[in-house]
PDB file of C-alpha atoms in Angstrom:
ATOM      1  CA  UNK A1183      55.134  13.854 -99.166  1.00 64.00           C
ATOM      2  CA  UNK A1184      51.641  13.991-100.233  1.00 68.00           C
ATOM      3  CA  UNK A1185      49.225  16.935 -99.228  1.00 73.00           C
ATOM      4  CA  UNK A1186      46.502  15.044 -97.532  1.00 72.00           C
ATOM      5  CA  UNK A1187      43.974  15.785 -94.911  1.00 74.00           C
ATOM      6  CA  UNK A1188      42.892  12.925 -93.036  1.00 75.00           C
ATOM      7  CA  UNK A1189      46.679  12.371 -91.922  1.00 78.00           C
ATOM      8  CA  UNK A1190      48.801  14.795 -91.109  1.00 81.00           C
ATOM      9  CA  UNK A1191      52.392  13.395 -90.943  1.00 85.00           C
ATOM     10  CA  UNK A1192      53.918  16.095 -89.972  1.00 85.00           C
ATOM     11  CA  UNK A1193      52.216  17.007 -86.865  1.00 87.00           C
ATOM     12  CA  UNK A1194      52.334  13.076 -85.923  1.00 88.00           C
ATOM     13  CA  UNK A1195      56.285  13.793 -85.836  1.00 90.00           C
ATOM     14  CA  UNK A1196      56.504  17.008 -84.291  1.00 89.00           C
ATOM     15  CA  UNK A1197      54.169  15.767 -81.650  1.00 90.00           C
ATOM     16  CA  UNK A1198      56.074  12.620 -81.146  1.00 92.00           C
ATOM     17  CA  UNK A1199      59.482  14.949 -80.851  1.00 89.00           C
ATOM     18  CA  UNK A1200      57.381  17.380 -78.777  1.00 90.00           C
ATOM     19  CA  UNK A1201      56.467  14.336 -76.064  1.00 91.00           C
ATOM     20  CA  UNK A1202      60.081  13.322 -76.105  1.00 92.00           C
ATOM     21  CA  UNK A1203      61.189  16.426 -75.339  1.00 91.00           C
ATOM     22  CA  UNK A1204      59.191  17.223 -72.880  1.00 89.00           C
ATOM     23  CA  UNK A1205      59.454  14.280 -71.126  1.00 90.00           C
ATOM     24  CA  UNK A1206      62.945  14.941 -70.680  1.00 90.00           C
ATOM     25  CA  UNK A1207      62.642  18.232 -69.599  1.00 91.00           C
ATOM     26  CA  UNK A1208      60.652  17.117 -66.885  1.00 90.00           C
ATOM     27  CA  UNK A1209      63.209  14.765 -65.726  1.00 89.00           C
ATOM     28  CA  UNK A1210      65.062  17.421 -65.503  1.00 91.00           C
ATOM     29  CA  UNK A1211      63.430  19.626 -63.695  1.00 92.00           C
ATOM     30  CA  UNK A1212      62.692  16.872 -61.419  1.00 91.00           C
ATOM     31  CA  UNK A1213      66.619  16.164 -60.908  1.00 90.00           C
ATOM     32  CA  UNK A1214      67.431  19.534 -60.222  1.00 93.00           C
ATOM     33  CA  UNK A1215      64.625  20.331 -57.739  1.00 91.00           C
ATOM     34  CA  UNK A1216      65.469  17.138 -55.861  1.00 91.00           C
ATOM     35  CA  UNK A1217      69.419  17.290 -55.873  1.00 91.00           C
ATOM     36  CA  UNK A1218      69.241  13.692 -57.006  1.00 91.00           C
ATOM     37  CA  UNK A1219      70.146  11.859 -59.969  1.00 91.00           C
ATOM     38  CA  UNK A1220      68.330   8.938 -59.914  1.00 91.00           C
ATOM     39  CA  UNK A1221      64.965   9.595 -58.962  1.00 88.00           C
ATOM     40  CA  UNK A1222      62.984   6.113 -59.311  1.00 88.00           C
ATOM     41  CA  UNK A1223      64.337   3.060 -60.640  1.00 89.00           C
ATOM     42  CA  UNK A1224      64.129   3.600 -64.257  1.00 87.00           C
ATOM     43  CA  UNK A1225      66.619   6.398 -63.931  1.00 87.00           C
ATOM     44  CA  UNK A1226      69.345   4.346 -63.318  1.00 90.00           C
ATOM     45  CA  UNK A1227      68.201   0.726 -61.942  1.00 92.00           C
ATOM     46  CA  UNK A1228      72.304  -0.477 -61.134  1.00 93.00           C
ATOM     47  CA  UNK A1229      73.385   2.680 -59.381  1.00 91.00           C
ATOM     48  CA  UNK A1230      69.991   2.373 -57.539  1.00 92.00           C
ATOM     49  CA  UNK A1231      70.302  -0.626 -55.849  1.00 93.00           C
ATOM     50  CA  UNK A1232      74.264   0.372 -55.572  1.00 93.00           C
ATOM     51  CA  UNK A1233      72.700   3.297 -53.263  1.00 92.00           C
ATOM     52  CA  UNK A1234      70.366   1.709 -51.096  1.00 93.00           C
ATOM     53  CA  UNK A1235      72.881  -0.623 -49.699  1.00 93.00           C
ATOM     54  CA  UNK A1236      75.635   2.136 -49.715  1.00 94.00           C
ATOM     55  CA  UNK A1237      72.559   4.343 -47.612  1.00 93.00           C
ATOM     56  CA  UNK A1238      71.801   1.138 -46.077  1.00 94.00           C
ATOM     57  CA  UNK A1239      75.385   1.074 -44.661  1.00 95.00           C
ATOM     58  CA  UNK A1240      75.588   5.037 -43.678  1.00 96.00           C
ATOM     59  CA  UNK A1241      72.611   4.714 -41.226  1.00 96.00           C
ATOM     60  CA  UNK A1242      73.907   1.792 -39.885  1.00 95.00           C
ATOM     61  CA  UNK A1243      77.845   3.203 -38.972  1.00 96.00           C
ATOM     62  CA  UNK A1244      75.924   6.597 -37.550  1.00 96.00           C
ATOM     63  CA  UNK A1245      73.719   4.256 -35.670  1.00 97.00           C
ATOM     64  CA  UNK A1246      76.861   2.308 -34.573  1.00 96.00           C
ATOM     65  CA  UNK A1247      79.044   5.760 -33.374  1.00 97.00           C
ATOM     66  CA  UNK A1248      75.869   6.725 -31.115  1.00 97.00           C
ATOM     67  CA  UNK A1249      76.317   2.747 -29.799  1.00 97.00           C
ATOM     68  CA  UNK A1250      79.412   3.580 -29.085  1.00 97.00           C
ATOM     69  CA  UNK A1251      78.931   6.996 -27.570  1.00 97.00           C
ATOM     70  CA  UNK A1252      76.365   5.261 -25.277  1.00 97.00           C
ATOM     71  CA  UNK A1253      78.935   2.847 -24.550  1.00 97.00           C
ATOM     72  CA  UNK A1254      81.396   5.609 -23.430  1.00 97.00           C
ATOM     73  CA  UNK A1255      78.763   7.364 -21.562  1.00 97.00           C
ATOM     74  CA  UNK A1256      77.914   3.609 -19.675  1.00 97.00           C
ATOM     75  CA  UNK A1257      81.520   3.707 -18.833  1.00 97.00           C
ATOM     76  CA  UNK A1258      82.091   7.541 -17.618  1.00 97.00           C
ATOM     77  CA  UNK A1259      78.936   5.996 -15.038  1.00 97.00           C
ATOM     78  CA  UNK A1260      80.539   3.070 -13.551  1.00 97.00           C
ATOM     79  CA  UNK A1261      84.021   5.408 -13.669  1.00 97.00           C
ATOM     80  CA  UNK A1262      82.042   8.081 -11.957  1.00 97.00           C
ATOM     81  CA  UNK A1263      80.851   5.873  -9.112  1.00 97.00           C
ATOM     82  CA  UNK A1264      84.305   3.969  -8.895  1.00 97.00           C
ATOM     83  CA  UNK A1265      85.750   7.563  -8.062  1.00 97.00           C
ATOM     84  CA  UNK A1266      83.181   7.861  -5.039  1.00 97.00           C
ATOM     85  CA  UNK A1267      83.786   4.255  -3.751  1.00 97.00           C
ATOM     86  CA  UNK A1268      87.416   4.890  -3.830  1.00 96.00           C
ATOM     87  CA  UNK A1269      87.249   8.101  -1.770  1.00 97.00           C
ATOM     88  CA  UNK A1270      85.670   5.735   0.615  1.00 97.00           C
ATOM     89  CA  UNK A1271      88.268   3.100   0.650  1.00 97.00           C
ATOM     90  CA  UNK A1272      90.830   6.217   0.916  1.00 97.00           C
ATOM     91  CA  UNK A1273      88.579   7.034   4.451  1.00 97.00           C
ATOM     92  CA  UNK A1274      88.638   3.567   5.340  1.00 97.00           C
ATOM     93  CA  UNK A1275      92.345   2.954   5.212  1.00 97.00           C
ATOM     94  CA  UNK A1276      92.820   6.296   7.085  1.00 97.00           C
ATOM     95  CA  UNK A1277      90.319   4.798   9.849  1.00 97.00           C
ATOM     96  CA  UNK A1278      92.599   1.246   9.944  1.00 97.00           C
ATOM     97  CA  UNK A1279      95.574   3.491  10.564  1.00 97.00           C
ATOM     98  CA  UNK A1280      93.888   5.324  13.080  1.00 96.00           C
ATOM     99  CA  UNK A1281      92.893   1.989  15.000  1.00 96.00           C
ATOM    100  CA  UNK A1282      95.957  -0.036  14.273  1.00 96.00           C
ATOM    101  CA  UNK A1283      97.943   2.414  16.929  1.00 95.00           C
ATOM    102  CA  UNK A1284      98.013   1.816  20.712  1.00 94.00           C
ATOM    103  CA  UNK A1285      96.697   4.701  21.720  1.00 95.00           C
ATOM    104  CA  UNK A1286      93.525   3.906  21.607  1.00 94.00           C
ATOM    105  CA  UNK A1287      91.259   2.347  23.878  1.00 94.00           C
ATOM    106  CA  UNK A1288      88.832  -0.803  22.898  1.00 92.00           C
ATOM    107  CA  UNK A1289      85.555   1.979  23.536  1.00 95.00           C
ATOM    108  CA  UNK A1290      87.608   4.366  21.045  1.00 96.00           C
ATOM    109  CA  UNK A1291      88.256   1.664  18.550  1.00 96.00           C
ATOM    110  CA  UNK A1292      84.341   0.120  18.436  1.00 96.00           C
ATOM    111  CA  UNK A1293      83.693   3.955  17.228  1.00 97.00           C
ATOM    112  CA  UNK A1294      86.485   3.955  14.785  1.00 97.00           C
ATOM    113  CA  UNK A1295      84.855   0.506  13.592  1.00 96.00           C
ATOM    114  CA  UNK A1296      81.327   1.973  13.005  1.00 97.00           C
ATOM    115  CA  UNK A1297      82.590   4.354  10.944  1.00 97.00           C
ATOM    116  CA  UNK A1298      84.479   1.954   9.020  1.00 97.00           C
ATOM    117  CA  UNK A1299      81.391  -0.572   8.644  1.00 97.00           C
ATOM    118  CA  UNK A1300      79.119   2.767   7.367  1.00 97.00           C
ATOM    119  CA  UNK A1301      81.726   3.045   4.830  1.00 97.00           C
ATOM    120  CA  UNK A1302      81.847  -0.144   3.622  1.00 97.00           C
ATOM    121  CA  UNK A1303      77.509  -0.250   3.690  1.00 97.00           C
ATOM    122  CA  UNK A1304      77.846   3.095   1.839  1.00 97.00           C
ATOM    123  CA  UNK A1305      80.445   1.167  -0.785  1.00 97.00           C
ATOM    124  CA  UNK A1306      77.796  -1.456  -1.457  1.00 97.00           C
ATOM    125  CA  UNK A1307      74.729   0.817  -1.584  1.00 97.00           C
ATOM    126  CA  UNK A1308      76.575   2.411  -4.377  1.00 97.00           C
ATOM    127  CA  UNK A1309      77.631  -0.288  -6.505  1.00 97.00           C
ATOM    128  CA  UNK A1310      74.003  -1.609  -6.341  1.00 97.00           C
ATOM    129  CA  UNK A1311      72.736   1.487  -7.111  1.00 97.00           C
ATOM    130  CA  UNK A1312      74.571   2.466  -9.759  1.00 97.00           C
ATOM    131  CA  UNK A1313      72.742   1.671 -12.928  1.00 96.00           C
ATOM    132  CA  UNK A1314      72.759   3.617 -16.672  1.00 96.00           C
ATOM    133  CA  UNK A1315      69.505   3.276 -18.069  1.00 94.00           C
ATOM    134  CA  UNK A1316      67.980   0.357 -15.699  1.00 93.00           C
ATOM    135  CA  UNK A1317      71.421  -1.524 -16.579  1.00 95.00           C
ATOM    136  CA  UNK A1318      73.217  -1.743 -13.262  1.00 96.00           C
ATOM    137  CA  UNK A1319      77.056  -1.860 -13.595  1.00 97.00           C
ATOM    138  CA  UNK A1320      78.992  -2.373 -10.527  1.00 97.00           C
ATOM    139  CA  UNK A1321      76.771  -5.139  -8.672  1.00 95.00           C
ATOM    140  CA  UNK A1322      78.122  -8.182 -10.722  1.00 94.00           C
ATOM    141  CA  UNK A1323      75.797  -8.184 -13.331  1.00 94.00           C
ATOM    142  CA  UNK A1324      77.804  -7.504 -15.834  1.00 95.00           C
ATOM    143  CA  UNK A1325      80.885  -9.386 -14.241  1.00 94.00           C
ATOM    144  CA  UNK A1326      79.972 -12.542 -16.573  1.00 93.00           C
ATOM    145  CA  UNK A1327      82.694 -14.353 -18.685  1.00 92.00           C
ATOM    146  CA  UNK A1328      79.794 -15.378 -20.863  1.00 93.00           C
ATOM    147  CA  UNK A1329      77.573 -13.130 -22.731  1.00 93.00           C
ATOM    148  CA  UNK A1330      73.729 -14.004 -23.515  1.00 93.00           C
ATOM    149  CA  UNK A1331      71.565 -11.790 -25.568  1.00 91.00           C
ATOM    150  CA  UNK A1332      68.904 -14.644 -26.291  1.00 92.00           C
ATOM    151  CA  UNK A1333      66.362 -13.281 -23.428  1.00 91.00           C
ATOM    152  CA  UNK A1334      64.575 -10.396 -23.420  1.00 90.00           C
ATOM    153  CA  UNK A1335      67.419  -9.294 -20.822  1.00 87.00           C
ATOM    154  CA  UNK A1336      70.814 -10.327 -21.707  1.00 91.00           C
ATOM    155  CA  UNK A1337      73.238 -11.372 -18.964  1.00 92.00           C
ATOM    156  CA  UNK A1338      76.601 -11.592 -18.647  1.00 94.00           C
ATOM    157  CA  UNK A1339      79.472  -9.298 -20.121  1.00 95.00           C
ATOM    158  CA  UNK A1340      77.681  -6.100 -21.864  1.00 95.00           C
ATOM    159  CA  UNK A1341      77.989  -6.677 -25.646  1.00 95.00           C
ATOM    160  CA  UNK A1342      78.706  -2.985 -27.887  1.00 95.00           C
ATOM    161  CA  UNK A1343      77.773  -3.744 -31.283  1.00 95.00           C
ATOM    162  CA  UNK A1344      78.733  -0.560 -33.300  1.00 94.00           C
ATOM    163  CA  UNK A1345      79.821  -2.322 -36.826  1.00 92.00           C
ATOM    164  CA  UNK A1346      77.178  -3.077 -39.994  1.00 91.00           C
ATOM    165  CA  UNK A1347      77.721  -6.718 -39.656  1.00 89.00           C
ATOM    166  CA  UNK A1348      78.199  -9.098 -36.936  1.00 89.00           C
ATOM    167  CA  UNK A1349      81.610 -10.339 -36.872  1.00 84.00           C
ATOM    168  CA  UNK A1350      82.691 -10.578 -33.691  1.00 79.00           C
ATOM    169  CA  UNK A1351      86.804  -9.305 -34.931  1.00 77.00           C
ATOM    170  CA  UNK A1352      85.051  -6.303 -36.786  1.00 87.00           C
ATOM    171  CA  UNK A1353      81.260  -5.256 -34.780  1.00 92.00           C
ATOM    172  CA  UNK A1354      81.354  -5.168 -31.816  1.00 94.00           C
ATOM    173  CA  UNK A1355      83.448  -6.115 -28.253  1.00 91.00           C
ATOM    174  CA  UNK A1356      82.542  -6.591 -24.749  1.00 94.00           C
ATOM    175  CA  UNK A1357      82.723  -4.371 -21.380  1.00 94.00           C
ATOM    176  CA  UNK A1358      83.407  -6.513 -18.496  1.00 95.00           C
ATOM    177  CA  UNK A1359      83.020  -4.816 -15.362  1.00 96.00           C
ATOM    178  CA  UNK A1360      83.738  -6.745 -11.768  1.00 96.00           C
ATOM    179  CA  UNK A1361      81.951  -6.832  -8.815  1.00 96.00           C
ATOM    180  CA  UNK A1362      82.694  -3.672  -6.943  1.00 97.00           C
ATOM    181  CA  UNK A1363      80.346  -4.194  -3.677  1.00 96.00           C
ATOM    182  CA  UNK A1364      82.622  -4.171  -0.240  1.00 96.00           C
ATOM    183  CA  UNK A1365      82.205  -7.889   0.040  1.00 95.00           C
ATOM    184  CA  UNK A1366      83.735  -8.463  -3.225  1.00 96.00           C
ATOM    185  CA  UNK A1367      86.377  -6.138  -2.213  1.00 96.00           C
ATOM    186  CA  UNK A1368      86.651  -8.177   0.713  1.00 96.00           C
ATOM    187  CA  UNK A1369      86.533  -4.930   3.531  1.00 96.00           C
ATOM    188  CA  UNK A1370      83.601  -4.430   5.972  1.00 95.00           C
ATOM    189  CA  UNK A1371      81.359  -6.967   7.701  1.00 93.00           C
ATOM    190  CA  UNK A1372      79.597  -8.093   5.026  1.00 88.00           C
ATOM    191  CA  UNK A1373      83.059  -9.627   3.867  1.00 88.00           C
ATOM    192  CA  UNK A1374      84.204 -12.761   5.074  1.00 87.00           C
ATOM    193  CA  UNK A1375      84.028 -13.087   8.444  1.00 86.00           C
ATOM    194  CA  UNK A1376      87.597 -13.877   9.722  1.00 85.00           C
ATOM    195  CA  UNK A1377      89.253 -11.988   6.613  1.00 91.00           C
ATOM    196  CA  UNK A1378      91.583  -9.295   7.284  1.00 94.00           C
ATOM    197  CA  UNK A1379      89.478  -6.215   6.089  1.00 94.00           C
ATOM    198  CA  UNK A1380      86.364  -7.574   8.087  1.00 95.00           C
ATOM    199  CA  UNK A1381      86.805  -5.324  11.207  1.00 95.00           C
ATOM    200  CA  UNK A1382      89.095  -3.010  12.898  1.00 96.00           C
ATOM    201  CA  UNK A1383      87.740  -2.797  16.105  1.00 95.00           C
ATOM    202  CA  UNK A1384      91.224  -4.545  17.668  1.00 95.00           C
ATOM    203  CA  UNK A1385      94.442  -3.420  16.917  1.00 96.00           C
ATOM    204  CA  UNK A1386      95.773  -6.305  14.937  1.00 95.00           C
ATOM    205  CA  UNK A1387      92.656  -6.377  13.057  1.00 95.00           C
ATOM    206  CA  UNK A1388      93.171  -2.700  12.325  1.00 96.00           C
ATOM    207  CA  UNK A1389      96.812  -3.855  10.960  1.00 96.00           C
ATOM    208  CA  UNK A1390      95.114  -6.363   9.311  1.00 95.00           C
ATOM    209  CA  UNK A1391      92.851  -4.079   7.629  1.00 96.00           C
ATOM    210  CA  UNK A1392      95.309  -2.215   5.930  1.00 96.00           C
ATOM    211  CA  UNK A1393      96.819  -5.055   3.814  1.00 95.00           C
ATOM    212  CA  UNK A1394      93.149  -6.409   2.900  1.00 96.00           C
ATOM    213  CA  UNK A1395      92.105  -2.479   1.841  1.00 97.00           C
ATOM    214  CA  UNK A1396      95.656  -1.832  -0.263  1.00 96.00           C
ATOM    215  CA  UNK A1397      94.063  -4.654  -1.890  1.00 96.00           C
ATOM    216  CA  UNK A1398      90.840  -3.738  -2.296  1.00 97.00           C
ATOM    217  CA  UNK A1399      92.124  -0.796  -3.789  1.00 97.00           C
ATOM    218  CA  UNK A1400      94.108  -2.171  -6.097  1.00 97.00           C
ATOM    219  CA  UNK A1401      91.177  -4.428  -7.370  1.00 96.00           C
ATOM    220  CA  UNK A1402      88.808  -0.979  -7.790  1.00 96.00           C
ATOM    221  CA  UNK A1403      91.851   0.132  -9.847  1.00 96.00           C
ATOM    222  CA  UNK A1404      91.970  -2.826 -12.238  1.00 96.00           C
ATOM    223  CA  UNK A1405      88.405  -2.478 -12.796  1.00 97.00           C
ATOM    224  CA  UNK A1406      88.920   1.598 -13.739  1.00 96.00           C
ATOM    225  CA  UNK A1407      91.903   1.075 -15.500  1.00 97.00           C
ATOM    226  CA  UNK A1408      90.090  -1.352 -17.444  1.00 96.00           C
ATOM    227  CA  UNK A1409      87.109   0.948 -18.063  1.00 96.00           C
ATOM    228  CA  UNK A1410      89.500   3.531 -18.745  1.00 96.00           C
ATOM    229  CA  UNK A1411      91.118   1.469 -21.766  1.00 96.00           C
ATOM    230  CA  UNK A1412      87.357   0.712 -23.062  1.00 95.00           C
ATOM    231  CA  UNK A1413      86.646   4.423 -23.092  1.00 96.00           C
ATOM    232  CA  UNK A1414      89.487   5.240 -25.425  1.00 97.00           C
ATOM    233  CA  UNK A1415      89.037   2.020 -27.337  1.00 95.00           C
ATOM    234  CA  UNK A1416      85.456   3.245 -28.096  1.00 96.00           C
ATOM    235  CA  UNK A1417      86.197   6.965 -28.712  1.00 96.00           C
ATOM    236  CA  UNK A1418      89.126   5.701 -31.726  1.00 96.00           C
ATOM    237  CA  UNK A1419      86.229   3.396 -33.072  1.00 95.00           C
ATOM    238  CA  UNK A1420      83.581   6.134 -33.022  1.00 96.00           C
ATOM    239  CA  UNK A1421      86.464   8.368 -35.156  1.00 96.00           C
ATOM    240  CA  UNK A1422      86.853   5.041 -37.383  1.00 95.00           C
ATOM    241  CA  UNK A1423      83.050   5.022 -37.458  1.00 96.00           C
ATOM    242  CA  UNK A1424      82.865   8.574 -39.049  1.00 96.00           C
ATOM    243  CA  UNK A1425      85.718   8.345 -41.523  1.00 97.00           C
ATOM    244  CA  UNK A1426      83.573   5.258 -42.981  1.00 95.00           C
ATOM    245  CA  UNK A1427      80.485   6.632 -43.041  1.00 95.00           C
ATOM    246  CA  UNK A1428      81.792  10.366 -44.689  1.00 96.00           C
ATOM    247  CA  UNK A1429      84.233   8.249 -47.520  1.00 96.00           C
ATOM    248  CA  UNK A1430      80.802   6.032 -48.331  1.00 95.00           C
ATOM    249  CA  UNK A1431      78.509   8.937 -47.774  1.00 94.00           C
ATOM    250  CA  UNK A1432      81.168  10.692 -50.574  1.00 95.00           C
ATOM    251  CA  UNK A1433      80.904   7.669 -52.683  1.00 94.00           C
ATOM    252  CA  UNK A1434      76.938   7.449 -52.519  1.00 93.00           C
ATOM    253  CA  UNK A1435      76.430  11.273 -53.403  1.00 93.00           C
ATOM    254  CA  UNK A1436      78.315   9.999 -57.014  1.00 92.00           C
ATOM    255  CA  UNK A1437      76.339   7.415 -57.741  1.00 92.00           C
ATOM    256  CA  UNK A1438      73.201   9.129 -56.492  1.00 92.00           C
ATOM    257  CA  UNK A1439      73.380  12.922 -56.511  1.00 92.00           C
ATOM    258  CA  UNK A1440      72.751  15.074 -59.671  1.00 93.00           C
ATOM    259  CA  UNK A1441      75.499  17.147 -61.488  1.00 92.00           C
ATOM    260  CA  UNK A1442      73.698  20.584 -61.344  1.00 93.00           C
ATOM    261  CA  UNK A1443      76.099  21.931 -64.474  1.00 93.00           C
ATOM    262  CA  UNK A1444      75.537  19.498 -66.068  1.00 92.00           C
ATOM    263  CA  UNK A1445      72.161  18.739 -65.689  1.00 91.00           C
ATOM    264  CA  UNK A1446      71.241  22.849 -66.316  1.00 94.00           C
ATOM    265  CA  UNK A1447      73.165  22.400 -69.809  1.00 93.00           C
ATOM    266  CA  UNK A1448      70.331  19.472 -70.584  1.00 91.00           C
ATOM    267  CA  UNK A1449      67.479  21.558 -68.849  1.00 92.00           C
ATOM    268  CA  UNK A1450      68.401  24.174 -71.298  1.00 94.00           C
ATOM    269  CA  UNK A1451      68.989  22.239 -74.332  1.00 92.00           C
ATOM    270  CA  UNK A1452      65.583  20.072 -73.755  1.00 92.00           C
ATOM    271  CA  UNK A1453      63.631  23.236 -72.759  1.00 93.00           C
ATOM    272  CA  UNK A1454      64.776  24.789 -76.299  1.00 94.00           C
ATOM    273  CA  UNK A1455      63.704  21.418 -77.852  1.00 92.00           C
ATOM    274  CA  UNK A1456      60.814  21.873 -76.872  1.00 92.00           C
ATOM    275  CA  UNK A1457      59.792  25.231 -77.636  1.00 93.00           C
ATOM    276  CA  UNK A1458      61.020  24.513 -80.902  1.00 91.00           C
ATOM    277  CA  UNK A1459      58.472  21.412 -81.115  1.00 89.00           C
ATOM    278  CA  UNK A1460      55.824  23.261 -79.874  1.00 92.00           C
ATOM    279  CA  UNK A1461      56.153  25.865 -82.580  1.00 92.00           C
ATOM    280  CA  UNK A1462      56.593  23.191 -85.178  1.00 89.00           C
ATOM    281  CA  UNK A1463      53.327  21.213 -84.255  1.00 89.00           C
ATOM    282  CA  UNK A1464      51.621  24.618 -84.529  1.00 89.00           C
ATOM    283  CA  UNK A1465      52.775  25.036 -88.420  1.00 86.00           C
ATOM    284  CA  UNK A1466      52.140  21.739 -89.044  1.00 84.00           C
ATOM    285  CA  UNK A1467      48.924  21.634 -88.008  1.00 83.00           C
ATOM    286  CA  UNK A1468      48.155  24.557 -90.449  1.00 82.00           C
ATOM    287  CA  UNK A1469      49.737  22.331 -93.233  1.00 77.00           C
ATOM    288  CA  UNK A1470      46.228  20.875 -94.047  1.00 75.00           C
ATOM    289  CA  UNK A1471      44.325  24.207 -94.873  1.00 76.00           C
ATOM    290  CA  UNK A1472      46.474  24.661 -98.003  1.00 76.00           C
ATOM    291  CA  UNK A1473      44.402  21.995 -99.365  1.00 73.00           C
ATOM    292  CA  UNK A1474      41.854  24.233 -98.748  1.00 72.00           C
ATOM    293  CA  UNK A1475      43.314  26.409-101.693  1.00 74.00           C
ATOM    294  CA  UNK A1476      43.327  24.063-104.112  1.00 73.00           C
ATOM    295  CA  UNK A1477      39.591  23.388-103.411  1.00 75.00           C
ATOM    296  CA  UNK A1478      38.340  26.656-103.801  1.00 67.00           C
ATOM    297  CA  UNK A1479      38.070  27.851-100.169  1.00 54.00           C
TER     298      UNK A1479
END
């Protein structure tokens, strides 16, 4: 190589390895102080867009277990309620009994009755007045065998969407829960009139009574028993939920997070690169003033 002084070669190289260098060290440094491995695109531009959907996928199961955990709270509401309205159809059947023996006058019996009509008002006032945020649950609304979401309020059965897609096998399933007012139980006087749990102010309505209210309670028990099922449905798909978003979650911090051992070993090795550089560019940069020598200086 030539001893020249407009050019110097050698510090063009030993800059070029010094820029190298540290331009890897600062990857580096920016790896370990962000945990992550790929950083922006150009770090890895597969295993990038590999991680966005896997992240992508994450948000959307934890979204999907606090669905469901709404879901389950929804039902522990109507369930709630239901518990109330049956401790009224429990005081109800105790009143038919009362006024379906004969010794009892009519007077005694009409008194019986009013208590057995507030009741049955007080069974209705709570099934339209049950609601879990401004959805009300035991008034029919959600009774529907069809479920519409195209509105800005849906109607029918209450759809629980907890998966990432929108299979219907796979994402999400329905709650269905019946009318439980006291003229859909068929007691009280805003049942029927003429049915058999309409009144019990006679004594063979009283007798009456107590067939139409075994069945009443029997229908409030389908509908809890079915809630019931839902809740444990949704609490095994909310453990489902988790185990799918921790095994991705694993399988994204892979792809995505940085090895620290590793990545310290290159930290090291680049930051000795570059110190290395540095001092080379500084002796080649005194290269040129030899020629200085051989010109007399």
């Amino acid at each position: 190589m030539s001893l020249v002084i407009n050019t110097n070669l050698m510090a063009i190289n030993a800059a070029r390895n010094l820029s190298n260098s540290f331009g890897a060290l600062g990857t580096s440094v920016r790896r370990l102080s962000s945990g992550l491995r790929i950083g922006t695109a150009a770090d890895d531009a597969a295993g990038m867009a590999v991680r966005e959907i896997m992240r992508s996928e994450i948000a959307a199961l934890h979204q999907g277990a606090r669905n469901a955990n709404d879901a389950i709270s929804l039902i522990q509401t109507a369930d709630g309620a239901l518990g109330v309205i049956d401790e009224k159809l429990i005081r109800m059947k105790e009143l038919a009994e009362q006024a379906a023996t004969g010794t009892y006058n009519s007077d005694q019996r009409l008194i019986i009755d009013s208590e057995y009509q507030a009741m049955a008002s007080e069974i209705t006032r709570i099934a339209n007045a049950t609601d879990f945020n401004g959805i009300y649950l035991l008034n029919g609304n959600l009774s529907g065998d069809t479920h519409d979401g195209s509105a800005m309020a849906s109607t029918g059965k209450m759809k629980i969407h907890f998966g990432t897609g929108n299979d219907c096998s796979e994402d999400y399933y329905y709650i269905q829960v019946n009318t439980a007012t006291a003229s859909a139980l068929g007691v009280g006087n805003q049942s029927a009139a003429g049915g058999a749990g309409y009144s019990i102010s006679t004594q063979s309505a009283a007798q009456h009574a107590l067939d139409a209210l075994n069945e009443a309670i029997v229908s409030k028990d389908n509908i809890r028993a079915s809630l019931g099922a839902l809740q444990n449905r949704l609490q095994n798909t909310i453990t489902n939920l988790e185990v799918q978003a921790e095994n991705l979650q694993s399988s994204e911090s892979r792809i995505s997070d940085v090895d620290v051992a590793l990545e310290m070993t290159e930290f090291v090795r680049q930051q000795i690169l570059t110190q290395s550089a540095t001092a080379m560019l500084a002796q080649a940069n005194s290269l040129p003033r030899l020629a200085m020598q051989l010109l007399g200086g």
